[in-house]
XYZ file of C-alpha atoms in Angstrom:
113
model
C 113.188 61.331 95.690
C 116.594 62.360 94.402
C 116.838 63.615 90.836
C 120.247 63.656 89.162
C 120.916 64.769 85.629
C 123.633 65.430 83.117
C 123.453 67.320 79.864
C 125.592 68.642 77.039
C 128.482 66.214 77.503
C 129.125 66.430 73.749
C 131.223 63.266 73.744
C 133.739 64.753 76.182
C 133.989 61.748 78.475
C 137.531 62.068 79.821
C 138.465 63.734 83.100
C 140.840 66.696 82.984
C 143.431 67.875 85.465
C 142.725 71.242 87.057
C 144.769 72.535 89.990
C 146.301 69.061 90.433
C 142.846 67.447 90.725
C 140.870 65.405 88.221
C 137.576 67.069 87.330
C 134.759 66.075 85.053
C 134.631 62.997 82.938
C 132.396 59.966 82.958
C 134.523 58.187 85.574
C 133.781 60.926 88.118
C 130.128 61.057 87.064
C 129.808 57.273 87.357
C 131.376 57.277 90.799
C 129.029 60.018 91.980
C 125.968 58.260 90.551
C 126.945 54.991 92.246
C 127.565 56.778 95.555
C 124.199 58.538 95.551
C 122.354 55.405 94.416
C 123.886 53.410 97.283
C 123.059 56.079 99.894
C 119.623 57.280 98.786
C 116.324 55.698 97.856
C 114.242 56.573 94.811
C 117.094 58.014 92.742
C 116.289 59.014 89.173
C 119.122 59.781 86.776
C 118.150 61.707 83.640
C 120.281 62.532 80.644
C 119.026 65.797 79.193
C 120.469 65.429 75.703
C 123.462 66.426 73.608
C 125.622 63.427 74.437
C 127.100 63.527 70.922
C 129.617 65.689 69.059
C 132.768 67.252 70.288
C 135.308 64.475 70.753
C 137.436 62.681 68.187
C 136.401 59.296 69.610
C 132.718 60.139 69.356
C 133.088 61.347 65.786
C 135.199 58.341 64.773
C 132.632 55.837 66.037
C 129.592 57.873 64.917
C 128.076 58.090 68.366
C 128.204 54.404 69.267
C 130.859 55.114 71.915
C 128.540 57.663 73.523
C 125.592 55.262 73.473
C 127.642 52.486 75.081
C 129.136 54.765 77.730
C 125.846 56.415 78.611
C 124.085 53.025 78.796
C 126.699 51.933 81.357
C 125.646 54.866 83.545
C 122.154 53.370 83.688
C 119.933 56.388 83.060
C 116.280 56.104 83.982
C 115.281 58.517 81.239
C 117.067 60.318 78.404
C 116.013 63.176 76.183
C 117.046 63.481 72.570
C 118.922 66.723 72.015
C 119.715 68.298 68.678
C 123.065 66.462 68.380
C 121.517 63.046 68.970
C 120.245 63.103 65.391
C 123.702 63.893 63.960
C 124.481 60.218 63.449
C 121.997 57.867 61.829
C 123.282 55.085 64.119
C 121.360 56.543 67.066
C 118.144 56.474 65.103
C 118.726 52.813 64.308
C 119.713 52.117 67.939
C 116.440 53.536 69.283
C 114.329 51.750 66.724
C 114.035 54.104 63.747
C 115.139 52.513 60.514
C 115.461 55.762 58.605
C 116.226 59.210 59.945
C 113.406 60.599 57.781
C 110.908 58.781 59.992
C 112.170 60.661 63.056
C 112.668 63.930 61.207
C 109.079 63.781 60.010
C 107.951 63.697 63.634
C 110.082 66.655 64.765
C 109.080 70.269 64.414
C 112.339 72.155 63.771
C 110.736 75.623 63.961
C 111.919 76.034 67.564
C 115.528 75.884 66.305
C 114.977 78.914 64.104
C 113.879 81.197 66.941
């Protein structure tokens, strides 16, 4: 089994140039995921949360850009990080009609530690 994961992308989906090479970004991540999936069996890709916040595009589209981009990567499992509840659109996207329904099920005491 091969386990791949990403976390804390914070809406920063574009590659950047560093020492004349492109690094980071969803295009590089997508290419790597596709490469490993084609070479290995039993690959699990997990997103460990905090896909939202940080970029102008993500803020402008209230997280929908992040949801669409991350869905294209085809994760097998995704965790909800603290920034995933920043935009009500995510709650609607995953089946919650009101953010109070999700908030009522979360115990925020861990955030105060």
